[in-house]
Tab-separated table of C-alpha atoms in Angstrom:
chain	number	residue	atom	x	y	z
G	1353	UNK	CA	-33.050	-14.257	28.826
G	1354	UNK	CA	-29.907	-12.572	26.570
G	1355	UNK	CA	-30.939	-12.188	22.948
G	1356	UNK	CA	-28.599	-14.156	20.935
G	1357	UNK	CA	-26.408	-12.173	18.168
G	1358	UNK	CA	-26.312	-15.302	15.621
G	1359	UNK	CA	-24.170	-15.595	11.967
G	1360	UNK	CA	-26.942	-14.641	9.337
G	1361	UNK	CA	-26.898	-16.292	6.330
G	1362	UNK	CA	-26.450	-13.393	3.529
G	1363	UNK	CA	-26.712	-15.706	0.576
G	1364	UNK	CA	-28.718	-18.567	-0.767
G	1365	UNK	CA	-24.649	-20.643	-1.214
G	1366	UNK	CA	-23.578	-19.629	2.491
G	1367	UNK	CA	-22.730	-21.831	5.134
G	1368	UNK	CA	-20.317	-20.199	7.509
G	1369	UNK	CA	-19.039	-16.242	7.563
G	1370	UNK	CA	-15.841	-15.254	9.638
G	1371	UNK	CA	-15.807	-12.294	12.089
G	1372	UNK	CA	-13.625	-10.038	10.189
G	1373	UNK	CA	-14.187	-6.755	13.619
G	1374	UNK	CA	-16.871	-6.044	16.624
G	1375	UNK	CA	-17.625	-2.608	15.946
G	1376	UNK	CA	-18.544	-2.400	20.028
G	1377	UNK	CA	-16.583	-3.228	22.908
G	1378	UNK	CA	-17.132	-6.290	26.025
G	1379	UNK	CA	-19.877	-4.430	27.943
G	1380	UNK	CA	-20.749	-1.583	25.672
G	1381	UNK	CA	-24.796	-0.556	25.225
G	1382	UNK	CA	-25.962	-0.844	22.261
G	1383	UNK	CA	-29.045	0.437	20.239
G	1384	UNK	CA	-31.343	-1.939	17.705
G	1385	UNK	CA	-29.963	-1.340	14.346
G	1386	UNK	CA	-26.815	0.079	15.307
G	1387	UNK	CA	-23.675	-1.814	13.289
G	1388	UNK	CA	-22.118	-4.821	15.298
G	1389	UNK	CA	-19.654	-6.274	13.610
G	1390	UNK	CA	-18.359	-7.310	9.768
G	1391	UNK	CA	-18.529	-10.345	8.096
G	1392	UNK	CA	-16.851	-11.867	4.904
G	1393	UNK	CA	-18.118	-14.724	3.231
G	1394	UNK	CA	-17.085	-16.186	-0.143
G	1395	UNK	CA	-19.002	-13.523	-2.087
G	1396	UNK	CA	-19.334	-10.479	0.408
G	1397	UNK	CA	-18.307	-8.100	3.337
G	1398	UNK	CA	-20.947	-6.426	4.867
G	1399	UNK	CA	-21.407	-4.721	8.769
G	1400	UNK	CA	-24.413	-6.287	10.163
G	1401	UNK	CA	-26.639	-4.902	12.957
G	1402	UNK	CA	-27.717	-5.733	16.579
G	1403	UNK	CA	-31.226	-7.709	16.379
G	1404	UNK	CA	-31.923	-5.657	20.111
G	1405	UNK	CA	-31.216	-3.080	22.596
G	1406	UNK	CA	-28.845	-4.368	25.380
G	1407	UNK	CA	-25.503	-4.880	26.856
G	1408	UNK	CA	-22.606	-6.351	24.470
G	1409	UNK	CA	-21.476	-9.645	25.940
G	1410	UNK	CA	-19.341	-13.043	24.876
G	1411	UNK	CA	-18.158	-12.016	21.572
G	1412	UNK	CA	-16.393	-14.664	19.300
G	1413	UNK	CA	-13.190	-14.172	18.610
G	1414	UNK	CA	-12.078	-11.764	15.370
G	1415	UNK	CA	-10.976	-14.006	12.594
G	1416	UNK	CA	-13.492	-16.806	13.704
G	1417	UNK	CA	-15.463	-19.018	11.387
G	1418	UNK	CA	-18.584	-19.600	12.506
G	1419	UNK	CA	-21.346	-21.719	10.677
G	1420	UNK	CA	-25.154	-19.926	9.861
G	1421	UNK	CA	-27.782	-19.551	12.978
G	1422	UNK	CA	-24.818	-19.937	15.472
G	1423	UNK	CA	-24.629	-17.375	18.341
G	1424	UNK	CA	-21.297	-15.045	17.691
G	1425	UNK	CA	-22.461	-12.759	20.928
G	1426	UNK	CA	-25.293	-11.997	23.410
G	1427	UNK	CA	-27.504	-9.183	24.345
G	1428	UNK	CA	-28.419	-8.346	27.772
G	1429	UNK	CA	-31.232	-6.596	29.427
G	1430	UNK	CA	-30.237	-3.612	31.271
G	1431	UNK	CA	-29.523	-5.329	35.153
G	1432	UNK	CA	-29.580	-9.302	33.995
G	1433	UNK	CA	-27.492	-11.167	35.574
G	1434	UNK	CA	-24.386	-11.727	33.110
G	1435	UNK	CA	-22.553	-15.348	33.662
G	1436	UNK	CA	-20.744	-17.795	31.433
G	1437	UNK	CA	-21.916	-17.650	27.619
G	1438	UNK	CA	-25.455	-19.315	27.344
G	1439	UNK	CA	-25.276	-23.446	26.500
G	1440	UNK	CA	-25.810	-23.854	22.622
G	1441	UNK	CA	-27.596	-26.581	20.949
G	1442	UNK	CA	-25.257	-28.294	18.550
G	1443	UNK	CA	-26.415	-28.617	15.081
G	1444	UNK	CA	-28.104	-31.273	13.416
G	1445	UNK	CA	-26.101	-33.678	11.838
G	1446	UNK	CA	-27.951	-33.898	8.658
G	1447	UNK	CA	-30.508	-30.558	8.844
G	1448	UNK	CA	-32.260	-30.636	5.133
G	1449	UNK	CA	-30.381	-27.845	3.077
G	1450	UNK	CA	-32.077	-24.313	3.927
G	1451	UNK	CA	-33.039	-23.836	-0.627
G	1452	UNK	CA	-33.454	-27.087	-2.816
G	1453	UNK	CA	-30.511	-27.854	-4.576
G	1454	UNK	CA	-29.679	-26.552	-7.945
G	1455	UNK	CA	-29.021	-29.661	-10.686
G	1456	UNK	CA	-25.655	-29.904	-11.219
G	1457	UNK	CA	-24.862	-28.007	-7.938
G	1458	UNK	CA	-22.889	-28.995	-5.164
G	1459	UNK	CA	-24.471	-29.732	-1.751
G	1460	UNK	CA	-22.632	-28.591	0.973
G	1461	UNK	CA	-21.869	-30.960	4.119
G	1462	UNK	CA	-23.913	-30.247	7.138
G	1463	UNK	CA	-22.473	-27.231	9.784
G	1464	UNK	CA	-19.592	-27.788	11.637
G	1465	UNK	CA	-19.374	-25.855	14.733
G	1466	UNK	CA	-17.311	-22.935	14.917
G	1467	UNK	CA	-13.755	-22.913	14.315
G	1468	UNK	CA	-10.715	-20.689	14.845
G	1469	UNK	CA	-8.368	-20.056	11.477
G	1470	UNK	CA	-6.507	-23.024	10.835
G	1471	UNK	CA	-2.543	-23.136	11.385
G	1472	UNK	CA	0.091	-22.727	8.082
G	1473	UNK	CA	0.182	-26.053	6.181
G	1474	UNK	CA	3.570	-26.747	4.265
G	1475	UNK	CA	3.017	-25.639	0.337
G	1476	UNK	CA	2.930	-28.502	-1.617
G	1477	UNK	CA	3.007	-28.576	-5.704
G	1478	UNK	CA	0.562	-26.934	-7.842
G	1479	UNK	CA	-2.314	-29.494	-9.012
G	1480	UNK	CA	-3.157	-29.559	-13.174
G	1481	UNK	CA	-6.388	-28.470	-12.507
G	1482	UNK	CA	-8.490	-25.390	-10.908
G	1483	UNK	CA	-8.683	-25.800	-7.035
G	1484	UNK	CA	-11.898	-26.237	-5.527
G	1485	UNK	CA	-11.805	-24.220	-1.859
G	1486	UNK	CA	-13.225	-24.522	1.545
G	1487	UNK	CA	-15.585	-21.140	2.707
G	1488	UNK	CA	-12.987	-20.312	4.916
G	1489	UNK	CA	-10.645	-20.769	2.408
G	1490	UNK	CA	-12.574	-18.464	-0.410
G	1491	UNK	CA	-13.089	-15.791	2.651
G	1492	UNK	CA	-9.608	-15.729	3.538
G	1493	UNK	CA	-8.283	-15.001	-0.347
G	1494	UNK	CA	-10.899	-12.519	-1.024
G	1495	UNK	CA	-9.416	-10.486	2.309
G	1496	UNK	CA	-5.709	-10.499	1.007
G	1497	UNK	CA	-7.332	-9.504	-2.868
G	1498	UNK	CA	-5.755	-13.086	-3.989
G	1499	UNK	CA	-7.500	-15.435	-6.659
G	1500	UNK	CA	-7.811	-19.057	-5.584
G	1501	UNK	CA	-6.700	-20.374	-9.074
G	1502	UNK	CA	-2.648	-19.108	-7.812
G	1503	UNK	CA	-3.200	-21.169	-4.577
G	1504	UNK	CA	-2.130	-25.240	-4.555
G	1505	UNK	CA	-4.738	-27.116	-2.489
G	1506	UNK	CA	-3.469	-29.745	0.282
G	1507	UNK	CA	-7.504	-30.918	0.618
G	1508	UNK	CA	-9.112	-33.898	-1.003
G	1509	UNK	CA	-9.140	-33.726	-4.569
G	1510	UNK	CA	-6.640	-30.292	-4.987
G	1511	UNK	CA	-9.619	-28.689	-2.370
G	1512	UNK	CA	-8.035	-25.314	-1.514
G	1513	UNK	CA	-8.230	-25.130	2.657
G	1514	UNK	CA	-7.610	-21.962	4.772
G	1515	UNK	CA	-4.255	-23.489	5.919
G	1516	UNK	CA	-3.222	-23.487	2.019
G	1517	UNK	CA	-4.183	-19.545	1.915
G	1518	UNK	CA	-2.359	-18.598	4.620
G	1519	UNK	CA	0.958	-20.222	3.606
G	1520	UNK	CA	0.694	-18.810	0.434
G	1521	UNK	CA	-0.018	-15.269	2.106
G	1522	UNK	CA	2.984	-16.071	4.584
G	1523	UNK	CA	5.351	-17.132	1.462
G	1524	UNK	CA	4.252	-13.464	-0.941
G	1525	UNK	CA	4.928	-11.234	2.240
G	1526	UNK	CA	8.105	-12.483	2.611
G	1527	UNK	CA	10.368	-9.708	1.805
G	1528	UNK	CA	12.961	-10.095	-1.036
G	1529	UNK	CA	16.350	-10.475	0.324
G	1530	UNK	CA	17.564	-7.249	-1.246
G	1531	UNK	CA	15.250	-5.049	0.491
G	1532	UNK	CA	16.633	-3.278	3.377
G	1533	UNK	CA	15.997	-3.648	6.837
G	1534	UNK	CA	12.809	-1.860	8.666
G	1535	UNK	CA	12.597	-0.676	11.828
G	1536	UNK	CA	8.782	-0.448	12.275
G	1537	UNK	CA	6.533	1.497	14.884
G	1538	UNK	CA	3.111	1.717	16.196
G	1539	UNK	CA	0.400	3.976	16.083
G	1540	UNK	CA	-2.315	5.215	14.515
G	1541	UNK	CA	-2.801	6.843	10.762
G	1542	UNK	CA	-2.068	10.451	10.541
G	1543	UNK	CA	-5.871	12.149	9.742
G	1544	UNK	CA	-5.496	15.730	8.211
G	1545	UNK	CA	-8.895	18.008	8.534
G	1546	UNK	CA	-9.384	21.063	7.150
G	1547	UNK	CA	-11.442	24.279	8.575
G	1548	UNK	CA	-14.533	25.557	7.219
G	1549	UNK	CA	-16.624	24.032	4.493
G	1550	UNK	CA	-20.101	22.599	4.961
G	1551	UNK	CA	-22.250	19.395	4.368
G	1552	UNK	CA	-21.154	15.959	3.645
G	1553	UNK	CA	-17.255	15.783	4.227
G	1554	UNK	CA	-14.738	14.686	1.362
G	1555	UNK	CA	-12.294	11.970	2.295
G	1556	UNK	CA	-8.921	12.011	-0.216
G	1557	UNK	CA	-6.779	8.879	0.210
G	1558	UNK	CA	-3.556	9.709	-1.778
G	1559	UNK	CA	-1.553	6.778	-3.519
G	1560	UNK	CA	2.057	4.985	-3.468
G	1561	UNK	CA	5.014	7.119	-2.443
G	1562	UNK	CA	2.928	10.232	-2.215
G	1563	UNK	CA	1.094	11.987	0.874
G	1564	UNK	CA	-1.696	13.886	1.624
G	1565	UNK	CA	-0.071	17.254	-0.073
G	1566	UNK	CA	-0.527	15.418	-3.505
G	1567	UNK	CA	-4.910	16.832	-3.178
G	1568	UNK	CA	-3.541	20.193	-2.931
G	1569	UNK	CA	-4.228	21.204	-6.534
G	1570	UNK	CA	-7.224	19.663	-6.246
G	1571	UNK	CA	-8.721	21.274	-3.027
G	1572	UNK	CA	-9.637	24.638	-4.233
G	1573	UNK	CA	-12.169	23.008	-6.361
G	1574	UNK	CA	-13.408	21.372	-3.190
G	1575	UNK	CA	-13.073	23.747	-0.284
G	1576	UNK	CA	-16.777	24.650	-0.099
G	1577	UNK	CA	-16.762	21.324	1.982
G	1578	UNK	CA	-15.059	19.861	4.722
G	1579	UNK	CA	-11.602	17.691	3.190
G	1580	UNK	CA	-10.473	14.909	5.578
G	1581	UNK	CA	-7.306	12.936	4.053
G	1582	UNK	CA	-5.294	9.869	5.561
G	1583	UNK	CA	-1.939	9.064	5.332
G	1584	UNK	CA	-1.387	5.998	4.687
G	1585	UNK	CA	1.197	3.548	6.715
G	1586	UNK	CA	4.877	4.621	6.139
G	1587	UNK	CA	3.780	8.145	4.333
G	1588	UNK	CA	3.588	11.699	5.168
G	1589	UNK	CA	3.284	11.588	9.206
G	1590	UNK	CA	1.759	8.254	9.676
G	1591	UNK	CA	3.994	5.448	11.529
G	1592	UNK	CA	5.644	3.015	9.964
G	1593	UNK	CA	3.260	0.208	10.498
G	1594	UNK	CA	4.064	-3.623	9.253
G	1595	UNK	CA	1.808	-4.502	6.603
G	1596	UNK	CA	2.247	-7.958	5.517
G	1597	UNK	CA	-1.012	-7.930	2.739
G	1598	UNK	CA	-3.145	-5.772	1.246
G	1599	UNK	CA	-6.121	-6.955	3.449
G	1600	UNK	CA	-3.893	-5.483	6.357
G	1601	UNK	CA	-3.230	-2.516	4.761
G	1602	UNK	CA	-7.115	-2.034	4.463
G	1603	UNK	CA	-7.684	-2.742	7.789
G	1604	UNK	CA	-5.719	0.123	8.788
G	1605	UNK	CA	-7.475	2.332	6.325
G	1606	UNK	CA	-10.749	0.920	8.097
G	1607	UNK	CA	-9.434	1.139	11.354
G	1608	UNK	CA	-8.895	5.450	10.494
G	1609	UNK	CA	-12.156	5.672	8.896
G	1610	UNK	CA	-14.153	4.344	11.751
G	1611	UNK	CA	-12.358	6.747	14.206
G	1612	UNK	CA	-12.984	9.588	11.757
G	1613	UNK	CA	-16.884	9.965	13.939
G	1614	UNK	CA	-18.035	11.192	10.769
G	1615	UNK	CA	-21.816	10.054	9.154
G	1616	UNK	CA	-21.389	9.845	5.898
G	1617	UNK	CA	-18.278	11.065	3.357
G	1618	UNK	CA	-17.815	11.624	-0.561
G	1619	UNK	CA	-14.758	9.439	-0.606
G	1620	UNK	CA	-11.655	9.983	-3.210
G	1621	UNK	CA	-8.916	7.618	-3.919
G	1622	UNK	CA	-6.302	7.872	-6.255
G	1623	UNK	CA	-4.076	4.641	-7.552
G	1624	UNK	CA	-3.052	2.588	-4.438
G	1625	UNK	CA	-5.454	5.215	-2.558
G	1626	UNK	CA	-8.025	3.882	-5.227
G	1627	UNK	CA	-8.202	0.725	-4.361
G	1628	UNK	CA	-8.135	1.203	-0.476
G	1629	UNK	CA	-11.234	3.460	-1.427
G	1630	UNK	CA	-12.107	0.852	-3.371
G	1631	UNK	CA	-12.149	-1.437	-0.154
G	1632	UNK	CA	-13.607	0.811	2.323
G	1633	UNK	CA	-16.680	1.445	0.174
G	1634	UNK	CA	-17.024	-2.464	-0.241
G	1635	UNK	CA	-17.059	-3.022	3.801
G	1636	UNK	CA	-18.830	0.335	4.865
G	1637	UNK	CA	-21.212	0.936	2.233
G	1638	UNK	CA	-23.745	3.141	3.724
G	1639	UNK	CA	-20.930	5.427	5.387
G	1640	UNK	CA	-20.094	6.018	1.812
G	1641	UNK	CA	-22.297	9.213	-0.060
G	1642	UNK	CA	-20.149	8.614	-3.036
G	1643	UNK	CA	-17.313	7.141	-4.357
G	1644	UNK	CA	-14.447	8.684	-6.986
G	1645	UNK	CA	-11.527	6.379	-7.951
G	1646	UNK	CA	-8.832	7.976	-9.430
G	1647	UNK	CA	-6.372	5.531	-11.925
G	1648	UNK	CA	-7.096	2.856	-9.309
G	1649	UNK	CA	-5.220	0.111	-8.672
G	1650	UNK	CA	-6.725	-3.562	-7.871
G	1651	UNK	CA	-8.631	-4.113	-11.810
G	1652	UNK	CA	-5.429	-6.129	-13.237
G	1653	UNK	CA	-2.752	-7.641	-12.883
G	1654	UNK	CA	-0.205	-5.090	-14.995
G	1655	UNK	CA	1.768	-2.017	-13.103
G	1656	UNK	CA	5.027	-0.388	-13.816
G	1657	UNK	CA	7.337	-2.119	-11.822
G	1658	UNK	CA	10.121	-0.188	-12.753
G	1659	UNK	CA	8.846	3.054	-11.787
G	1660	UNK	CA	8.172	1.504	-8.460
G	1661	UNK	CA	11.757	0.513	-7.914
G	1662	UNK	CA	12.707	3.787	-9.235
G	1663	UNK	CA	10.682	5.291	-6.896
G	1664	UNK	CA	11.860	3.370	-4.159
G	1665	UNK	CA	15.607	3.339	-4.841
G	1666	UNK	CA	16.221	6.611	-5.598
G	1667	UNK	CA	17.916	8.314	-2.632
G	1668	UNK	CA	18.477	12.350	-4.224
G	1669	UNK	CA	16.483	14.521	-6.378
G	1670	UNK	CA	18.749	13.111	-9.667
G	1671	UNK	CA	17.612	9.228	-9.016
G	1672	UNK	CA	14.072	10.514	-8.266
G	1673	UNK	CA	13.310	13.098	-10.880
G	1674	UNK	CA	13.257	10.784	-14.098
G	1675	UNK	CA	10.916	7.959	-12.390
G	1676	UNK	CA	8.714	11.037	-11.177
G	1677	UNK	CA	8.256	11.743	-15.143
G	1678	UNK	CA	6.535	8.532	-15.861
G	1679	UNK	CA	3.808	9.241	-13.654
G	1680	UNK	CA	2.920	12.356	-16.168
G	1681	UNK	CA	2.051	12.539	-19.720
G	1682	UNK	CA	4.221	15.726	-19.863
G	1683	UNK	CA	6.790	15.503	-18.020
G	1684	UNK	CA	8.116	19.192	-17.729
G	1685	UNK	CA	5.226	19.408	-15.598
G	1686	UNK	CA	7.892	17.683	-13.156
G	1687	UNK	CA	10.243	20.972	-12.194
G	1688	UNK	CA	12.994	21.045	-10.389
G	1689	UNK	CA	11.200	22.600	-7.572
G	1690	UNK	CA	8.909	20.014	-8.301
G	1691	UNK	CA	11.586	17.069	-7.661
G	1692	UNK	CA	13.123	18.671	-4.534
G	1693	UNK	CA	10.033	18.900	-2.577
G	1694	UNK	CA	9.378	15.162	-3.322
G	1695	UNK	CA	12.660	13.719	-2.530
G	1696	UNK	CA	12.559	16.304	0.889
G	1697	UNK	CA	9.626	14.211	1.604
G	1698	UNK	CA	11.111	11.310	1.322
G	1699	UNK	CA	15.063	12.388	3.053
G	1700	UNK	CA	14.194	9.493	5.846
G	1701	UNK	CA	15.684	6.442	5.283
G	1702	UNK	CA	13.635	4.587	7.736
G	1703	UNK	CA	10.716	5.482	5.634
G	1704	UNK	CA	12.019	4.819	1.895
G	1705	UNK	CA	13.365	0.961	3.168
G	1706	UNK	CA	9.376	0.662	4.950
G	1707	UNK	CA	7.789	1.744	1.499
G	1708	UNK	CA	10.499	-0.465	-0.428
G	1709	UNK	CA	8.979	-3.388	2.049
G	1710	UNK	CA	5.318	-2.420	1.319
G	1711	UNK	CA	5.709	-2.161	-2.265
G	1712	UNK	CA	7.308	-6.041	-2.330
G	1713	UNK	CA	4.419	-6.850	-0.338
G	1714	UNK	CA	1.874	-5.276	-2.285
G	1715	UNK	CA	3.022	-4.938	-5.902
G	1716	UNK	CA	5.620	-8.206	-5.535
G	1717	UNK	CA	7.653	-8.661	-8.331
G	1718	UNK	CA	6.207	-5.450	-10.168
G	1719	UNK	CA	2.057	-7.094	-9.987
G	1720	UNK	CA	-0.883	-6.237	-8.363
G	1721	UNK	CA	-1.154	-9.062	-5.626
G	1722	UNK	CA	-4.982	-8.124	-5.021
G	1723	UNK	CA	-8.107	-8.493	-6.648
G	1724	UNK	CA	-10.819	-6.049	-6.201
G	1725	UNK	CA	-13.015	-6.559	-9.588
G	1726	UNK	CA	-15.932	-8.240	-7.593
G	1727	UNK	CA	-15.923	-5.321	-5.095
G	1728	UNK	CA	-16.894	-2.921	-7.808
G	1729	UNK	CA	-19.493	-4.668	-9.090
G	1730	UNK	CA	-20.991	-5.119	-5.472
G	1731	UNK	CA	-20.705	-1.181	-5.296
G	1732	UNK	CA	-24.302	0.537	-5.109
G	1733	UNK	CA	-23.402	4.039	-3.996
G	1734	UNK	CA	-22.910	6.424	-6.699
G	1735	UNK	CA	-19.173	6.223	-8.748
G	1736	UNK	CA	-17.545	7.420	-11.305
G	1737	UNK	CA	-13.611	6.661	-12.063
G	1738	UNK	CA	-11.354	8.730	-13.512
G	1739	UNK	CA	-8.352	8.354	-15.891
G	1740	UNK	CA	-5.318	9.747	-18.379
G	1741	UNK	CA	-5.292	7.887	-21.420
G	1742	UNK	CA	-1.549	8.248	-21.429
G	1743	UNK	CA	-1.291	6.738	-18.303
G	1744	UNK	CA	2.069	4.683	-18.061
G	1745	UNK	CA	1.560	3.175	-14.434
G	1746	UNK	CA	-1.534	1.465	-14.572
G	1747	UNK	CA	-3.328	1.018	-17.888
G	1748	UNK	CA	-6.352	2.617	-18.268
G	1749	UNK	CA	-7.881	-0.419	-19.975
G	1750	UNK	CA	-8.243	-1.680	-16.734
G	1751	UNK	CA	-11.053	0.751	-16.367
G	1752	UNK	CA	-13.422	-1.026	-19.044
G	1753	UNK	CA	-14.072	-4.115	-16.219
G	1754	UNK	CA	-16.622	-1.430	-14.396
G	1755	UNK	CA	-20.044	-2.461	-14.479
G	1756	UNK	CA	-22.519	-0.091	-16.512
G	1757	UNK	CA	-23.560	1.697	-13.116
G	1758	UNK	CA	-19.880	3.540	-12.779
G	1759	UNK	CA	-19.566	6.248	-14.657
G	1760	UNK	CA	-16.305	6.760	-16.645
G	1761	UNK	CA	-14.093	10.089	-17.619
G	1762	UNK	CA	-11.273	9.764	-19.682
G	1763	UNK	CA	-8.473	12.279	-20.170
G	1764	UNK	CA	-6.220	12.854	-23.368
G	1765	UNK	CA	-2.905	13.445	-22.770
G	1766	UNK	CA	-3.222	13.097	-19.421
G	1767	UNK	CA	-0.810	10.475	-17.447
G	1768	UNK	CA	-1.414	9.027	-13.654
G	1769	UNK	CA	-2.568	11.648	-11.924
G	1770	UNK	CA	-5.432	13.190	-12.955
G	1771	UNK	CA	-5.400	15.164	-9.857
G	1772	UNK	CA	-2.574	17.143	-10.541
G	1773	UNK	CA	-1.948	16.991	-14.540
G	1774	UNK	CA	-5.380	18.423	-15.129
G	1775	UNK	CA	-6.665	19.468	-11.791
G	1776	UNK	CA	-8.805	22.056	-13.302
G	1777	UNK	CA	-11.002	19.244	-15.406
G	1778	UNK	CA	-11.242	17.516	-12.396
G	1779	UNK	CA	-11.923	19.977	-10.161
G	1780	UNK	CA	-15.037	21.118	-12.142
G	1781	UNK	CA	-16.086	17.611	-12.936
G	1782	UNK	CA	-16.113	16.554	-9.168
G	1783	UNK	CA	-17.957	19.729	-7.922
G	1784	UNK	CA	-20.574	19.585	-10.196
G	1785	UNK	CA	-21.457	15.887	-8.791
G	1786	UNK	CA	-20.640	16.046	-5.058
């Protein structure tokens, strides 16, 4: 008989998780122990592994909701006989709650079987008080980095359903009228390696409007290792991908990362880059040695929306220089030469108008659309975070949510980037931890 591949239940308040990837393919052999597939729940991502050796067969679909104990795949003995998916019991109607109930608590209604993501529901207007949301609901918001208190509910008594989620996901990546058009393209994410260097490798995600040349004055303090870095979607030489949330935009950074065929990494992330890191380290935890965010983004609401249009508007070195200025504390660090070489890397139009669109998507109307507070304190890998007191981007308040676990370096006169104002400090600070 197949060995089932069933939803666990991860915590004591969990009812139903949704398949967020398969790690293996229709067919594949795989090993006990070896990672299967993600989940989300209202509280947590996490990979989970195959119960048995076998062959990889009747997968659910990705995005499906699926209630505790139910079967997402099955497990075949080398030379069984694979046919249709195995019958499955339904559940019981009214199976006694797994824990006793908490006073005061709210007992959820019995299983339901497994469901596909619900369509778009028309937005209707806000309710007075704070939505109460379905699991699939809660796991949906927590992928796009959303918090359920912006989201109306259509459900009995202002209940916040999936459908609600996904309109209001729909309705923020719509892009403003203004922005120019995109043509987009497929692809995958440009991975830069580096030669020589030994042990555990270092992966540098860079931030907003920047590439993987930003690490350069960083690298000599790391070259004694092997330095991996991603561009991400519509940067350096990656394609111009459409992102249409910032849970897509980490999918992409996942999707890169588990091509990479790499063990384990020290992983670096600076600003948008931060909280992409952020992500990755929240949904592969034990492919992660260490984790270093640099002025990350995703701990508050507040960014410089300006600079971002700035940024984004500015079509020759004049437009481009000032805006380039805010992201230092000093800003004749910003040269001439300096200016040039940024606005050659950004001389495609194609690629300005698809950063425009990602930044309306991601940062609409100049705020962080995504939420990644709980993430860090799920983190148990070590961290530290890094940041310019004179930082005029992102504050680096936002820094004093970490839990007591992450360790925390602050820089006088130092602005956004850490990594290049003071690359010396960091440099020496990073190599004597990785």
């Amino acid at each position: 008989m197949p060995t089932e591949v069933i939803m666990p239940k991860v915590d004591m308040d969990m009812t139903e998780g949704t398949i967020v990837t398969w790690h293996v393919a229709e067919g594949e052999a795989v090993e006990k122990g070896q990672p299967l597939f993600d989940i989300e729940t209202a509280k947590a991502a996490m990979e989970v592994e195959a119960p048995a050796d076998g062959l990889f067969h009747h997968p659910v679909a990705e995005g499906t909701v699926v209630p505790i104990g139910q079967p997402v795949a099955w497990l075949y003995a080398a030379g069984e006989e694979v046919g249709p998916p195995p019958a499955v019991a339904a559940p019981a109607a009214a199976a006694a709650p797994a824990e006793p109930a908490l006073a005061g608590a709210e007992v959820s209604a019995p299983s339901e079987p497994m469901r596909a993501p619900e369509p778009p529901m028309s937005r209707p207007a806000p309710v007075a008080d704070r939505p109460r949301a379905t699991p699939a609901a809660r796991s949906l918001a927590r992928q796009g980095g959303i918090s359920l208190d912006r989201i109306p509910g259509t459900g009995p008594s202002g209940r916040v359903q999936a459908g609600d989620v996904r309109a209001w996901l729909d309705s923020a990546a719509s892009p403003s009228p203004t922005l120019p058009a995109v043509s987009y393209e497929t692809g995958a994410l440009a991975v830069h390696r580096s030669r020589g260097g030994t042990g555990t490798p270092v992966l540098l995600i860079h931030g907003f409007a920047s590439d993987s040349t930003s690490w350069v004055p960083l690298e000599a303090h790391l070259k004694h290792r092997p330095l991996i870095r991603i561009d991400l979607p519509s940067h350096g030489k990656s394609p111009r991908l459409r992102i249409d949330s910032f849970a897509d935009l980490a999918a992409e950074i996942r999707r890169a990362f588990d091509g990479l065929g790499v063990e384990k990494v020290d992983l670096i992330g600076h600003s948008l880059g931060g909280a992409l890191a952020l992500s990755l380290a929240d949904t592969r935890p034990r492919s992660i040695a260490s984790l270093t965010l640099i002025a990350p983004a995703g701990l508050g609401p507040q960014i410089n929306g300006d600079a971002l249009t700035g940024i984004c508007r500015a079509t020759r070195v004049e437009s481009l220089k000032p805006w380039l200025g805010a992201l230092v504390a000093d800003d004749s660090l910003i040269s001439d030469a300096y200016a040039r070489a940024a606005m050659a890397s950004r001389n495609d139009p194609a690629q300005r108008a698809a950063q425009a669109r990602l930044a309306d998507v991601v940062f609409p109307d100049g705020v962080q659309s995504f939420d990644l507070k709980a993430a860090l304190d799920r983190l148990d890998m070590p961290t530290r975070m890094i940041w310019g007191r004179q930082d005029a981007i992102l504050p680096w308040k936002h820094a004093l949510r970490a839990p007591g676990q992450v360790a925390l370096h602050f820089f006088d006169g130092v602005g956004h980037m850490p990594q290049f104002e003071c690359a010396e400090e960091v440099g020496k600070l990073l190599r004597a931890a990785l």
